[in-house]
Structures are given as C-alpha cells and as structure tokens.
Coordinates of C-alpha atoms in Angstrom, one line a residue:
Chain R
D1 CA 36.8 -73.5 -28.5
I2 CA 34.2 -75.8 -29.8
V3 CA 33.9 -75.4 -33.6
M4 CA 30.4 -75.8 -35.0
T5 CA 30.2 -76.7 -38.7
Q6 CA 26.9 -76.6 -40.6
S7 CA 26.1 -78.2 -43.9
P8 CA 25.2 -77.3 -46.5
D9 CA 26.0 -73.5 -46.6
S10 CA 22.8 -73.0 -48.7
L11 CA 19.8 -75.1 -49.6
A12 CA 17.0 -74.6 -52.1
V13 CA 13.8 -76.7 -51.5
S14 CA 10.4 -76.8 -53.1
L15 CA 7.4 -75.7 -51.2
G16 CA 5.9 -78.6 -49.3
E17 CA 9.1 -80.6 -49.5
R18 CA 11.5 -81.5 -46.7
A19 CA 14.5 -79.5 -45.7
T20 CA 17.4 -80.9 -43.7
I21 CA 20.3 -78.9 -42.2
N22 CA 23.2 -80.6 -40.4
C23 CA 25.4 -79.3 -37.6
K24 CA 28.6 -81.0 -36.4
S25 CA 30.5 -80.0 -33.3
S26 CA 34.3 -80.4 -32.9
Q27 CA 33.7 -82.1 -29.5
S28 CA 30.7 -83.7 -27.8
V29 CA 28.1 -81.3 -26.3
L30 CA 26.4 -84.0 -24.4
Y31 CA 26.8 -83.4 -20.7
S32 CA 26.9 -86.7 -18.9
S33 CA 25.6 -85.4 -15.6
D34 CA 22.2 -84.5 -17.0
N35 CA 22.3 -86.5 -20.3
K36 CA 21.4 -83.3 -22.2
N37 CA 22.8 -82.0 -25.4
Y38 CA 23.7 -78.4 -25.0
L39 CA 22.7 -77.5 -28.6
A40 CA 20.2 -74.9 -29.9
W41 CA 18.9 -73.9 -33.3
Y42 CA 17.9 -70.4 -34.3
Q43 CA 16.1 -68.9 -37.3
Q44 CA 17.0 -65.5 -38.7
R45 CA 14.8 -64.0 -41.2
P46 CA 16.1 -61.0 -43.3
G47 CA 16.5 -57.9 -41.2
Q48 CA 15.4 -59.6 -38.0
P49 CA 17.1 -60.8 -34.9
P50 CA 17.6 -64.6 -34.4
K51 CA 14.7 -66.5 -33.1
L52 CA 15.0 -69.5 -30.9
L53 CA 13.5 -72.7 -32.5
I54 CA 15.0 -75.7 -30.7
Y55 CA 17.0 -76.2 -27.5
W56 CA 18.5 -79.2 -25.8
A57 CA 18.9 -80.4 -29.4
S58 CA 15.3 -81.6 -29.8
T59 CA 12.9 -79.5 -27.6
R60 CA 10.8 -77.2 -29.6
E61 CA 10.3 -73.6 -28.3
S62 CA 6.8 -72.6 -27.5
G63 CA 5.0 -71.4 -30.6
V64 CA 7.3 -73.1 -33.1
P65 CA 5.3 -75.3 -35.6
D66 CA 5.7 -79.0 -35.1
R67 CA 6.9 -79.4 -38.7
I68 CA 10.2 -78.1 -37.4
S69 CA 12.2 -80.6 -35.4
G70 CA 15.7 -81.2 -34.1
S71 CA 17.5 -84.4 -33.5
G72 CA 21.0 -85.8 -32.9
S73 CA 23.3 -86.3 -30.0
G74 CA 27.0 -86.0 -29.1
T75 CA 28.6 -84.2 -32.0
D76 CA 26.0 -84.6 -34.9
F77 CA 22.8 -82.8 -35.1
T78 CA 20.0 -82.2 -37.6
L79 CA 17.3 -79.6 -38.0
S80 CA 14.4 -80.7 -40.2
I81 CA 11.5 -78.8 -41.7
S82 CA 9.0 -81.4 -42.9
S83 CA 6.9 -79.4 -45.3
L84 CA 8.6 -76.2 -46.4
Q85 CA 6.5 -73.0 -46.2
A86 CA 7.4 -69.6 -47.7
E87 CA 7.8 -68.2 -44.1
D88 CA 10.7 -70.6 -43.6
V89 CA 13.0 -68.7 -45.9
A90 CA 15.8 -67.7 -43.5
V91 CA 19.3 -68.4 -42.3
Y92 CA 19.5 -71.1 -39.7
Y93 CA 22.2 -71.3 -37.0
C94 CA 23.1 -74.0 -34.5
Q95 CA 24.8 -73.0 -31.3
Q96 CA 26.5 -74.9 -28.5
Y97 CA 26.2 -73.7 -24.9
Y98 CA 28.1 -76.6 -23.4
S99 CA 31.3 -74.6 -22.9
T100 CA 32.6 -71.1 -23.0
P101 CA 33.0 -69.4 -25.4
A102 CA 29.5 -70.2 -26.7
T103 CA 29.9 -70.7 -30.4
F104 CA 27.6 -70.7 -33.5
G105 CA 27.7 -72.5 -36.8
Q106 CA 28.4 -70.4 -39.9
G107 CA 24.7 -70.5 -40.9
T108 CA 22.7 -72.3 -43.6
K109 CA 20.7 -70.2 -46.0
L110 CA 17.3 -71.8 -46.9
E111 CA 15.5 -70.7 -50.0
I112 CA 12.6 -71.8 -52.1
K113 CA 13.4 -73.7 -55.3
Chain X
Q1 CA 6.2 -59.8 -22.0
L2 CA 9.9 -59.4 -21.7
Q3 CA 11.5 -57.0 -24.1
L4 CA 15.1 -55.9 -24.7
Q5 CA 16.2 -52.8 -26.5
E6 CA 19.7 -51.9 -27.5
S7 CA 20.8 -48.2 -27.7
G8 CA 24.0 -46.3 -28.4
P9 CA 25.9 -44.4 -31.1
G10 CA 25.6 -45.8 -34.6
L11 CA 29.0 -44.4 -35.6
V12 CA 32.3 -44.8 -33.6
R13 CA 35.7 -43.6 -34.7
P14 CA 38.6 -46.1 -35.0
S15 CA 40.6 -46.5 -31.8
E16 CA 37.7 -45.1 -29.7
T17 CA 35.4 -47.0 -27.3
L18 CA 32.1 -48.5 -28.4
S19 CA 29.4 -48.2 -25.7
L20 CA 26.0 -49.8 -25.9
T21 CA 23.2 -50.3 -23.4
C22 CA 20.5 -52.8 -23.3
T23 CA 17.3 -51.8 -21.5
V24 CA 15.1 -54.6 -20.1
S25 CA 11.3 -54.1 -19.8
G26 CA 8.6 -56.5 -18.7
G27 CA 10.8 -58.1 -16.1
S28 CA 13.5 -57.3 -13.5
I29 CA 17.1 -57.9 -14.4
S30 CA 17.8 -58.9 -10.8
S31 CA 14.7 -60.8 -9.8
S32 CA 15.4 -64.0 -11.6
S33 CA 18.3 -66.4 -12.2
Y34 CA 19.1 -65.3 -15.7
Y35 CA 22.3 -64.3 -17.4
W36 CA 22.2 -61.5 -19.9
G37 CA 24.4 -61.5 -23.0
W38 CA 25.7 -59.6 -26.0
I39 CA 26.1 -61.1 -29.5
R40 CA 27.2 -59.4 -32.7
Q41 CA 26.9 -60.0 -36.4
P42 CA 29.2 -58.3 -38.9
P43 CA 27.5 -57.4 -42.2
G44 CA 26.7 -60.5 -44.2
K45 CA 28.3 -62.8 -41.7
G46 CA 27.4 -65.1 -38.8
L47 CA 26.8 -64.7 -35.1
E48 CA 29.6 -64.2 -32.5
W49 CA 28.9 -64.3 -28.8
I50 CA 30.6 -61.4 -27.0
G51 CA 30.0 -61.9 -23.4
S52 CA 27.4 -62.3 -20.6
I53 CA 26.7 -61.0 -17.1
Y54 CA 24.6 -61.9 -14.1
Y55 CA 23.0 -59.3 -11.9
T56 CA 25.6 -60.0 -9.2
R57 CA 28.2 -58.7 -11.8
T58 CA 29.6 -62.2 -12.5
T59 CA 30.8 -62.1 -16.1
Y60 CA 31.9 -64.4 -18.9
Y61 CA 33.8 -62.9 -21.8
N62 CA 34.8 -64.3 -25.2
P63 CA 38.6 -64.7 -25.0
S64 CA 38.9 -63.2 -28.4
L65 CA 37.6 -59.8 -27.1
K66 CA 38.4 -60.0 -23.4
S67 CA 41.3 -57.6 -23.4
R68 CA 39.1 -54.8 -24.8
L69 CA 35.7 -55.7 -23.3
T70 CA 33.8 -54.6 -20.2
I71 CA 30.2 -55.7 -19.5
S72 CA 28.4 -54.1 -16.6
V73 CA 24.9 -54.1 -15.0
D74 CA 22.8 -51.4 -13.5
T75 CA 20.0 -53.0 -11.6
S76 CA 18.5 -49.6 -10.6
K77 CA 17.9 -48.8 -14.2
N78 CA 17.2 -52.4 -15.3
Q79 CA 20.0 -52.2 -17.8
F80 CA 23.2 -53.9 -18.8
S81 CA 26.0 -52.4 -20.9
L82 CA 28.9 -53.2 -23.1
K83 CA 32.1 -51.2 -23.6
L84 CA 34.6 -52.3 -26.3
S85 CA 37.7 -50.3 -26.5
S86 CA 40.2 -49.6 -29.3
V87 CA 37.7 -50.5 -32.0
T88 CA 38.6 -51.1 -35.7
A89 CA 36.5 -51.6 -38.8
A90 CA 36.4 -55.3 -37.8
D91 CA 34.0 -54.3 -35.0
T92 CA 31.4 -53.0 -37.4
A93 CA 28.4 -55.1 -36.8
V94 CA 24.8 -55.4 -35.6
Y95 CA 25.0 -55.8 -31.9
Y96 CA 22.2 -57.8 -30.1
C97 CA 21.5 -58.1 -26.4
A98 CA 19.7 -61.3 -25.3
R99 CA 18.6 -63.2 -22.2
H100 CA 19.8 -66.6 -21.5
N101 CA 17.1 -69.0 -20.4
G102 CA 18.8 -69.5 -17.0
G103 CA 22.4 -69.9 -16.0
F104 CA 25.3 -69.0 -18.3
Y105 CA 25.3 -72.5 -19.8
S106 CA 21.9 -72.1 -21.4
Y107 CA 20.5 -71.0 -24.8
M108 CA 19.5 -67.4 -25.7
A109 CA 15.7 -67.4 -25.3
V110 CA 14.9 -63.7 -25.9
W111 CA 16.6 -61.3 -28.2
G112 CA 16.6 -57.5 -28.8
K113 CA 16.1 -56.2 -32.3
G114 CA 19.7 -55.2 -32.6
T115 CA 21.5 -52.0 -33.2
T116 CA 24.0 -51.3 -36.0
V117 CA 27.4 -49.9 -35.1
T118 CA 29.7 -48.7 -37.8
V119 CA 33.4 -48.0 -37.1
S120 CA 34.6 -45.4 -39.5
S121 CA 36.5 -42.1 -39.5

C-alpha cells in the first residue's frame, strides 16, 4: 500500500495569512504514461462529508476559490491557502488514486489563530 | 445535479452483517463510465477507502476488508450496496458513498452526506 503522510497534524493561522499543508507519499504517484500525478485534496468541515478541492495534484475543482492551490510532483505535494478565511476552518486530506488500495493521509486540522 | 444518499441500520450487533445502500439520483448509475465507491471514517479519525464497483459488477476491494466485504449494484433501482460481515466495534464509523470521476483510478468527485453505523450489543 502507498502510505500518505501529512504535515503538520494541526495548524493555526491568522485570518488573511497563508496556510501550507504538506503531503508525502511512500512511492511516486506520477504515472509516466500520462505525466499526471494521481493525487487529490479534500476539505472536510465539521459534521460534513469531504469535499473535493484539487485533483491531478494541481487542478482546482469547479467552484473552489483561486486562493486555494495545489502543487508538487512525484512524492511531495503541497496545498496552499493564500489568504485564510473563516470558512477555511476544516480538516484537509490528501489522497492517492495511483494504485489500489486508494489511501488517504491522516488529515491536517486547520484553525484560526 | 447528481446526489448520493446512504441508508441502512444505524446499529448493528457484533458478529452480524452491516448492510448499507447508496441511492443515486440526478443521473444513471449505468449510463456513464463511472465507478462508485464506499469510504468510512471512524469517530475522530481519518478516511478509509472500503471498495468500489462499476455497473458491470467489476469490483475493487480494500485487502484489509476483502474477506468480509461484498459490494453489489442494482441498476434497476439505481443503487449500489455494501455488506460487511462479522462486524466488531472497530467497524463503527460514518460510512460514505461516492462517485469516482471516471474509471477506478480517479478521484472521488461527488460524496453522499454519510450515515453513522454503530456496532454494539
């Protein structure tokens, strides 16, 4: 199984400041045939299901604000929120869909400082 | 707009079988090239992929659950279902159904709201 490790486990950022969450996979999730990273990011607000934010490591889902972005390739990925808003308080998960079983990171809890 | 709704008993006795159904509305489960999956989340913990199915009944299972797991599809009812046998307290979780964005090797684009299942005597 591919192990997904996120850092930090929790993060407190001031409103309007930048938040950065890291995700590292135990093996590359870059598929050479299509040159795509099989990596997604989800946001889970309290009491709600996960919501897709980013796929193919850097493609923003429709309706997701452009202050949220994804980057990285191979085994190291980053989710960035450029100007934190109150609505961004949530747990964020990365997920690889490169191989079965699909696996998620342990989650990063983002709070307001 | 595509919607998914989980349903099933909220309480299951230890050693019995957990059975859940996901009803798809706003789209046909068999008219598009999508896989349909189950994911669970134990209380206060992270997400675990359980398994996924295509309308042709092709399945992918998490090896950690495979010996106890059956996922099926009923195209006439636009539903897919999960059965997990010999449950223990460790199977207590919120269970979500979701639609992949395409084939199995794709992200989960649409999620249901989830249903809580407690395993207890």
